[in-house]
Short mmCIF file of C-alpha atoms and ligand atoms in Angstrom, two decimals:
data_model
loop_
_atom_site.label_atom_id
_atom_site.label_comp_id
_atom_site.label_asym_id
_atom_site.label_seq_id
_atom_site.Cartn_x
_atom_site.Cartn_y
_atom_site.Cartn_z
CA MET A 1 -25.30 7.43 11.66
CA GLU A 2 -26.19 4.02 13.06
CA ARG A 3 -23.29 1.54 13.04
CA ARG A 4 -25.01 -0.94 10.74
CA SER A 5 -25.83 1.63 8.06
CA ARG A 6 -22.30 3.00 8.34
CA SER A 7 -21.04 -0.49 7.51
CA TYR A 8 -23.22 -0.65 4.41
CA VAL A 9 -21.91 2.74 3.31
CA GLN A 10 -18.33 1.45 3.65
CA LEU A 11 -19.25 -1.49 1.42
CA ILE A 12 -19.68 0.76 -1.60
CA LYS A 13 -16.12 2.17 -1.18
CA PRO A 14 -17.53 5.72 -0.91
CA GLY A 15 -14.31 7.50 -1.96
CA ILE A 16 -14.01 5.52 -5.18
CA THR A 17 -17.75 5.67 -5.93
CA LEU A 18 -17.91 9.43 -5.41
CA SER A 19 -14.79 10.30 -7.35
CA ASN A 20 -15.63 8.04 -10.27
CA THR A 21 -19.12 9.54 -10.42
CA LEU A 22 -17.49 12.95 -10.50
CA THR A 23 -15.57 11.93 -13.63
CA GLY A 24 -18.92 10.92 -15.18
CA ILE A 25 -20.41 14.33 -14.34
CA ALA A 26 -17.35 16.02 -15.87
CA GLY A 27 -17.85 14.03 -19.08
CA PHE A 28 -21.52 15.06 -19.13
CA PHE A 29 -20.72 18.77 -18.90
CA LEU A 30 -18.09 18.53 -21.62
CA ALA A 31 -20.79 17.02 -23.85
CA ALA A 32 -23.20 19.79 -22.81
CA SER A 33 -20.83 22.35 -24.29
CA THR A 34 -21.54 20.91 -27.74
CA VAL A 35 -25.15 19.62 -27.50
CA PRO A 36 -28.12 20.99 -25.50
CA LEU A 37 -28.07 20.19 -21.77
CA ASN A 38 -30.82 17.88 -20.54
CA VAL A 39 -31.40 17.87 -16.76
CA LEU A 40 -33.04 14.44 -16.72
CA VAL A 41 -29.99 12.95 -18.41
CA LEU A 42 -27.80 14.64 -15.79
CA VAL A 43 -29.92 13.04 -13.05
CA GLY A 44 -29.50 9.71 -14.88
CA VAL A 45 -25.72 10.12 -14.98
CA ILE A 46 -25.41 11.13 -11.32
CA PHE A 47 -27.62 8.41 -9.86
CA GLY A 48 -27.18 5.71 -12.52
CA VAL A 49 -23.38 5.86 -12.63
CA ALA A 50 -23.05 6.18 -8.85
CA LEU A 51 -25.34 3.21 -8.19
CA ILE A 52 -23.64 0.98 -10.77
CA ILE A 53 -20.18 1.76 -9.38
CA ALA A 54 -21.44 1.31 -5.80
CA SER A 55 -22.89 -2.06 -6.78
CA ALA A 56 -19.63 -3.13 -8.46
CA CYS A 57 -17.71 -2.18 -5.31
CA VAL A 58 -20.06 -4.26 -3.14
CA PHE A 59 -19.52 -7.31 -5.37
CA ASN A 60 -15.78 -6.65 -5.28
CA ASN A 61 -15.95 -6.68 -1.46
CA VAL A 62 -17.52 -10.13 -1.63
CA LEU A 63 -15.08 -11.55 -4.20
CA ASP A 64 -12.00 -10.11 -2.48
CA ARG A 65 -13.03 -11.00 1.07
CA LYS A 66 -10.16 -13.49 1.55
CA ILE A 67 -7.54 -11.18 0.01
CA ASP A 68 -8.88 -8.29 2.09
CA THR A 69 -8.20 -10.15 5.36
CA ARG A 70 -4.52 -10.39 4.38
CA MET A 71 -4.02 -6.64 3.87
CA LYS A 72 -3.69 -4.14 6.72
CA ARG A 73 -5.59 -1.48 4.73
CA THR A 74 -8.57 -3.73 4.00
CA LYS A 75 -8.75 -6.26 6.81
CA LYS A 76 -11.45 -4.31 8.66
CA ARG A 77 -13.78 -4.38 5.65
CA GLU A 78 -17.28 -5.49 6.52
CA VAL A 79 -17.51 -8.68 4.44
CA ALA A 80 -13.89 -9.68 5.10
CA ASN A 81 -14.37 -9.54 8.86
CA GLY A 82 -17.91 -10.92 8.84
CA VAL A 83 -19.82 -7.83 10.05
CA ILE A 84 -21.99 -8.18 6.96
CA ASN A 85 -22.46 -11.69 5.60
CA VAL A 86 -21.95 -12.65 1.95
CA TYR A 87 -25.65 -13.18 1.31
CA LYS A 88 -26.67 -9.75 2.63
CA ALA A 89 -23.88 -8.11 0.67
CA LEU A 90 -24.96 -9.86 -2.52
CA VAL A 91 -28.57 -8.72 -2.02
CA PHE A 92 -27.42 -5.17 -1.29
CA GLY A 93 -25.12 -5.12 -4.34
CA SER A 94 -27.84 -6.54 -6.59
CA VAL A 95 -30.42 -3.98 -5.46
CA LEU A 96 -28.00 -1.11 -6.09
CA GLY A 97 -27.06 -2.57 -9.48
CA VAL A 98 -30.64 -3.13 -10.66
CA ILE A 99 -31.71 0.39 -9.67
CA GLY A 100 -28.56 1.82 -11.27
CA PHE A 101 -28.98 0.03 -14.60
CA VAL A 102 -32.73 0.78 -14.73
CA THR A 103 -31.98 4.46 -14.06
CA ILE A 104 -29.38 4.52 -16.83
CA ILE A 105 -31.59 2.82 -19.42
CA ILE A 106 -34.62 5.02 -18.62
CA LEU A 107 -32.86 8.38 -18.37
CA THR A 108 -29.94 8.02 -20.80
CA ASN A 109 -29.52 5.70 -23.79
CA VAL A 110 -28.64 2.17 -24.89
CA LEU A 111 -25.01 3.01 -25.66
CA THR A 112 -24.46 4.35 -22.13
CA PHE A 113 -26.24 1.34 -20.68
CA PHE A 114 -23.84 -0.97 -22.54
CA LEU A 115 -20.83 1.04 -21.41
CA GLY A 116 -22.11 0.53 -17.86
CA VAL A 117 -22.45 -3.22 -18.43
CA ILE A 118 -18.92 -3.42 -19.86
CA ALA A 119 -17.39 -1.37 -17.00
CA PHE A 120 -19.30 -3.40 -14.41
CA PHE A 121 -18.25 -6.75 -15.87
CA TRP A 122 -14.71 -5.51 -16.47
CA TYR A 123 -14.14 -4.33 -12.90
CA ILE A 124 -15.71 -7.32 -11.19
CA VAL A 125 -14.69 -10.21 -13.44
CA VAL A 126 -11.79 -9.17 -15.69
CA TYR A 127 -9.96 -6.99 -13.15
CA GLY A 128 -10.97 -9.33 -10.31
CA TYR A 129 -9.20 -12.20 -12.12
CA ALA A 130 -6.24 -10.14 -13.35
CA LYS A 131 -5.55 -8.75 -9.86
CA ARG A 132 -4.68 -12.25 -8.68
CA LYS A 133 -2.73 -13.32 -11.75
CA THR A 134 -0.75 -10.60 -13.45
CA VAL A 135 1.39 -7.56 -12.81
CA PHE A 136 -0.56 -5.87 -15.62
CA SER A 137 -3.75 -5.86 -13.55
CA THR A 138 -3.31 -2.11 -12.93
CA ILE A 139 -3.49 -1.40 -16.66
CA ILE A 140 -6.46 -3.75 -16.96
CA GLY A 141 -8.24 -2.12 -13.99
CA GLY A 142 -7.60 1.26 -15.57
CA VAL A 143 -10.00 0.40 -18.40
CA ALA A 144 -12.95 0.17 -15.99
CA GLY A 145 -11.90 3.33 -14.18
CA ALA A 146 -11.71 5.31 -17.44
CA LEU A 147 -15.21 4.39 -18.62
CA PRO A 148 -17.41 6.55 -16.29
CA PRO A 149 -16.36 9.87 -17.96
CA VAL A 150 -17.09 8.29 -21.35
CA ALA A 151 -20.51 7.18 -20.08
CA GLY A 152 -21.22 10.69 -18.77
CA TYR A 153 -20.38 12.05 -22.22
CA THR A 154 -22.32 9.51 -24.30
CA ALA A 155 -25.35 9.88 -21.99
CA LEU A 156 -25.90 13.25 -23.64
CA THR A 157 -24.41 12.82 -27.12
CA GLY A 158 -25.46 9.20 -27.72
CA ARG A 159 -22.22 8.48 -29.59
CA ILE A 160 -18.56 7.77 -29.06
CA ASP A 161 -16.49 10.40 -30.84
CA LEU A 162 -12.93 11.69 -30.49
CA ALA A 163 -13.75 13.67 -27.34
CA ALA A 164 -15.07 10.52 -25.67
CA ILE A 165 -11.87 8.67 -26.60
CA ILE A 166 -9.72 11.53 -25.26
CA LEU A 167 -11.65 11.44 -21.96
CA PHE A 168 -10.92 7.73 -21.76
CA VAL A 169 -7.20 8.28 -22.42
CA ILE A 170 -6.87 11.14 -19.89
CA LEU A 171 -8.53 9.24 -17.06
CA PHE A 172 -6.74 6.02 -17.94
CA LEU A 173 -3.36 7.74 -17.77
CA TRP A 174 -4.26 9.58 -14.56
CA GLN A 175 -4.91 6.25 -12.83
CA MET A 176 -1.44 4.83 -13.44
CA PRO A 177 0.54 7.20 -11.17
CA HIS A 178 -2.44 7.17 -8.77
CA PHE A 179 -2.34 3.44 -8.34
CA TYR A 180 1.40 2.82 -8.67
CA ALA A 181 1.88 5.34 -5.85
CA ILE A 182 -0.44 3.21 -3.70
CA ALA A 183 1.43 0.11 -4.85
CA MET A 184 4.58 1.71 -3.47
CA PHE A 185 3.41 2.85 -0.06
CA ARG A 186 1.24 -0.26 0.45
CA ARG A 187 3.86 -2.61 -0.96
CA SER A 188 4.06 -4.83 2.12
CA ASP A 189 0.25 -5.23 2.05
CA TYR A 190 0.31 -6.50 -1.54
CA SER A 191 3.28 -8.68 -0.79
CA SER A 192 1.59 -10.35 2.19
CA ALA A 193 -1.61 -10.82 0.17
CA LYS A 194 0.60 -12.44 -2.53
CA LEU A 195 -0.78 -10.20 -5.25
CA PRO A 196 1.43 -9.53 -8.26
CA ILE A 197 1.96 -5.80 -8.50
CA TRP A 198 4.67 -3.69 -10.10
CA SER A 199 6.32 -2.55 -6.87
CA VAL A 200 6.50 -6.10 -5.52
CA THR A 201 7.61 -7.76 -8.78
CA TYR A 202 9.99 -5.10 -10.14
CA GLY A 203 10.82 -3.04 -7.05
CA MET A 204 10.36 0.54 -5.89
CA LYS A 205 12.84 2.26 -8.22
CA SER A 206 11.25 0.78 -11.32
CA THR A 207 7.75 1.75 -10.10
CA LYS A 208 8.97 5.27 -9.46
CA LYS A 209 10.19 5.53 -13.07
CA GLN A 210 6.85 4.20 -14.30
CA ILE A 211 5.03 6.84 -12.27
CA LEU A 212 7.18 9.61 -13.71
CA MET A 213 6.67 8.32 -17.25
CA PHE A 214 2.89 8.07 -16.84
CA THR A 215 2.70 11.51 -15.23
CA ILE A 216 4.42 12.97 -18.30
CA THR A 217 2.11 11.04 -20.64
CA TYR A 218 -0.91 12.23 -18.64
CA ALA A 219 0.32 15.83 -18.97
CA LEU A 220 0.50 15.45 -22.76
CA ALA A 221 -2.89 13.75 -23.00
CA SER A 222 -4.68 16.40 -20.95
CA GLY A 223 -3.87 18.93 -23.69
CA LEU A 224 -5.65 16.87 -26.36
CA LEU A 225 -9.09 18.33 -25.61
CA TYR A 226 -7.63 21.68 -26.63
CA VAL A 227 -5.65 20.35 -29.60
CA PHE A 228 -8.79 18.84 -31.13
CA GLY A 229 -10.91 21.90 -30.48
CA TYR A 230 -13.21 20.65 -27.71
CA THR A 231 -11.94 23.28 -25.27
CA HIS A 232 -10.27 26.66 -25.58
CA ILE A 233 -7.08 28.42 -24.50
CA PHE A 234 -8.07 28.89 -20.83
CA TYR A 235 -8.52 25.15 -20.49
CA LEU A 236 -5.05 24.61 -21.93
CA ILE A 237 -3.40 27.14 -19.62
CA LEU A 238 -5.09 25.72 -16.52
CA SER A 239 -4.52 22.09 -17.45
CA VAL A 240 -0.83 22.80 -18.10
CA ALA A 241 -0.72 24.37 -14.62
CA VAL A 242 -2.29 21.26 -13.06
CA SER A 243 0.11 18.94 -14.88
CA ALA A 244 3.05 21.16 -13.95
CA TYR A 245 2.03 20.89 -10.29
CA TRP A 246 1.94 17.07 -10.47
CA LEU A 247 5.22 16.87 -12.40
CA HIS A 248 6.83 19.26 -9.95
CA GLN A 249 5.78 17.04 -7.04
CA ALA A 250 7.32 14.07 -8.86
CA ILE A 251 10.59 15.67 -9.89
CA ALA A 252 11.37 18.08 -7.04
CA PHE A 253 11.28 15.33 -4.40
CA TYR A 254 12.52 12.46 -6.63
CA ASN A 255 15.84 12.01 -4.81
CA LYS A 256 15.11 14.15 -1.75
CA VAL A 257 12.79 11.95 0.33
CA ASP A 258 12.48 8.20 0.80
CA ASP A 259 10.51 6.22 -1.76
CA GLU A 260 7.52 5.63 0.49
CA LYS A 261 7.19 9.27 1.43
CA TRP A 262 7.57 10.27 -2.22
CA ALA A 263 4.79 7.86 -3.18
CA ARG A 264 2.44 9.11 -0.44
CA ASN A 265 2.96 12.63 -1.69
CA MET A 266 2.28 11.58 -5.30
CA PHE A 267 -0.92 9.83 -4.20
CA GLY A 268 -2.14 12.93 -2.36
CA ALA A 269 -1.25 15.04 -5.39
CA SER A 270 -3.13 12.58 -7.65
CA LEU A 271 -6.35 13.39 -5.78
CA VAL A 272 -5.78 17.14 -6.15
CA VAL A 273 -5.10 16.56 -9.86
CA LEU A 274 -8.23 14.43 -10.23
CA LEU A 275 -10.51 17.08 -8.73
CA SER A 276 -8.89 19.83 -10.80
CA THR A 277 -9.04 17.74 -13.97
CA CYS A 278 -12.74 16.94 -13.47
CA PHE A 279 -13.44 20.62 -12.93
CA LEU A 280 -11.49 21.65 -16.03
CA ILE A 281 -13.12 19.00 -18.23
CA ALA A 282 -16.54 20.15 -16.99
CA VAL A 283 -15.96 23.86 -17.65
CA GLY A 284 -13.36 23.61 -20.44
CA GLY A 285 -15.90 23.91 -23.25
CA TYR A 286 -17.41 27.12 -21.77
CA LEU A 287 -14.21 29.00 -20.92
CA PRO A 288 -12.89 31.41 -23.58
C1 HEM B 1 -10.62 7.00 -12.57
C2 HEM B 1 -10.48 5.97 -11.74
C3 HEM B 1 -10.17 6.12 -10.27
C4 HEM B 1 -10.59 7.07 -9.40
C5 HEM B 1 -11.47 8.26 -9.70
C6 HEM B 1 -10.04 6.75 -8.09
C7 HEM B 1 -10.23 7.51 -6.96
C8 HEM B 1 -9.72 7.22 -5.73
C9 HEM B 1 -9.88 8.01 -4.53
C10 HEM B 1 -10.67 9.31 -4.45
C11 HEM B 1 -9.24 7.40 -3.52
C12 HEM B 1 -9.14 7.88 -2.06
C13 HEM B 1 -10.35 7.54 -1.29
C14 HEM B 1 -10.42 6.10 -0.90
O1 HEM B 1 -9.43 5.53 -0.39
O2 HEM B 1 -11.52 5.52 -1.03
C15 HEM B 1 -8.68 6.19 -4.06
C16 HEM B 1 -8.00 5.28 -3.33
C17 HEM B 1 -7.58 4.09 -3.84
N1 HEM B 1 -7.58 3.71 -5.17
FE1 HEM B 1 -8.30 4.75 -6.70
N2 HEM B 1 -9.29 5.63 -8.22
C18 HEM B 1 -9.34 5.20 -9.51
C19 HEM B 1 -8.71 4.14 -10.06
C20 HEM B 1 -8.01 3.22 -9.35
C21 HEM B 1 -7.37 2.06 -9.91
C22 HEM B 1 -7.30 1.67 -11.39
C23 HEM B 1 -6.86 1.36 -8.88
C24 HEM B 1 -6.15 0.04 -8.88
C25 HEM B 1 -5.91 -0.76 -9.92
C26 HEM B 1 -7.17 2.10 -7.66
C27 HEM B 1 -6.88 1.70 -6.38
C28 HEM B 1 -7.09 2.43 -5.25
C29 HEM B 1 -6.73 1.97 -3.92
C30 HEM B 1 -6.13 0.62 -3.58
C31 HEM B 1 -7.05 3.02 -3.04
C32 HEM B 1 -6.86 3.04 -1.52
C33 HEM B 1 -5.57 3.77 -1.21
C34 HEM B 1 -5.17 3.75 0.25
O3 HEM B 1 -5.77 4.47 1.06
O4 HEM B 1 -4.22 3.01 0.59
N3 HEM B 1 -7.83 3.24 -8.01
N4 HEM B 1 -8.97 6.11 -5.39
C1 FPP B 2 -19.32 1.73 -14.04
C2 FPP B 2 -18.25 1.02 -13.30
C3 FPP B 2 -18.58 -0.21 -12.56
C4 FPP B 2 -17.01 1.56 -13.31
C5 FPP B 2 -15.88 1.06 -12.54
C6 FPP B 2 -15.31 2.20 -11.73
C7 FPP B 2 -14.36 1.71 -10.71
C8 FPP B 2 -14.89 0.92 -9.57
C9 FPP B 2 -13.06 2.05 -10.84
C10 FPP B 2 -12.01 1.64 -9.90
C11 FPP B 2 -10.98 0.86 -10.64
C12 FPP B 2 -10.16 -0.03 -9.79
C13 FPP B 2 -9.43 -1.10 -10.53
C14 FPP B 2 -10.05 0.11 -8.44
C15 FPP B 2 -9.21 -0.77 -7.55
O1 FPP B 2 -9.95 -1.77 -6.99
P1 FPP B 2 -9.34 -2.78 -5.94
O2 FPP B 2 -10.33 -3.90 -5.81
O3 FPP B 2 -7.96 -3.21 -6.29
O4 FPP B 2 -9.26 -1.91 -4.63
P2 FPP B 2 -9.13 -2.41 -3.12
O5 FPP B 2 -7.74 -2.95 -2.96
O6 FPP B 2 -9.38 -1.15 -2.32
O7 FPP B 2 -10.18 -3.46 -2.91
#
């Protein structure tokens, strides 16, 4: 790929855009186990959600360009280091956003459109502000991250019911160990960028305890789709296995390796858990 287009691809934070879209697709297929599947709506979810998230990430690159220069992980980002200027990034982000929102409104419904608007605004403005000001920014950011699966679900059902709320809770809780693990192994980055974050404010041991607590809460929440009858016994067995894997990673190495190594391992495991969880949510309603 040409260097310039590669830079634009980096601007949308492809890992985050792809994985969040995946959670939207999972929500869609859970809905399709209770109401008839509509392929056009699926197309709307895939492209609409992906484009809106991509757009939000581009705007985040612009807003965070100063912070990004102060962190080792982000200092090579295109807007931060001037490879793409602010104006071009804003045009790119706006084009993605307009196409994304138009796709959502045409192919899904008004409720899903509004969820997209809320998530978009929340990530860029509310989280963008909180990130600089409070140690609770992770919890606040988690709200935006938990909305795509809800949007995928409402795109088909047109309403927020208990299943939609459970999806929100599962993904919200998944994000806490995911991000606190990053906060641990990137602690010096956050410290030099002067961003309040749990590991910097309260230390590594406290963050480790938080991760363990949220991993347990996630494990409990992932069973709720079964408890409330949206999925069946195979979903429960497999989701218990996934949670057990994550908990095992947390507990087995808790005092055996250094904190940073432990956190890196938990982060890697969080991605395995995310993919497995998306898969189980998507097929859970069809399994016996
Ligand atoms: C459901 C929501 C979320 C999903 C699906 C998700 C997914 C991912 C994935 C797949 C990666 C690895 C690929 C990459 O680096 O681009 C990643 C990394 C990252 N995520 Fe998340 N994430 C979510 C929520 C969050 C939240 C709430 C935060 C912070 C408040 C966060 C912060 C980060 C950071 C900083 C990285 C880079 C880690 C590094 O390489 O040092 N994520 N995320
Ligand atoms: C529909 C819609 C817009 C949904 C939002 C989905 C989304 C982008 C979720 C990610 C949540 C989040 C707080 C990521 C961290 O960003 P960060 O800025 O702290 O990450 P960075 O340090 O890598 O810049």
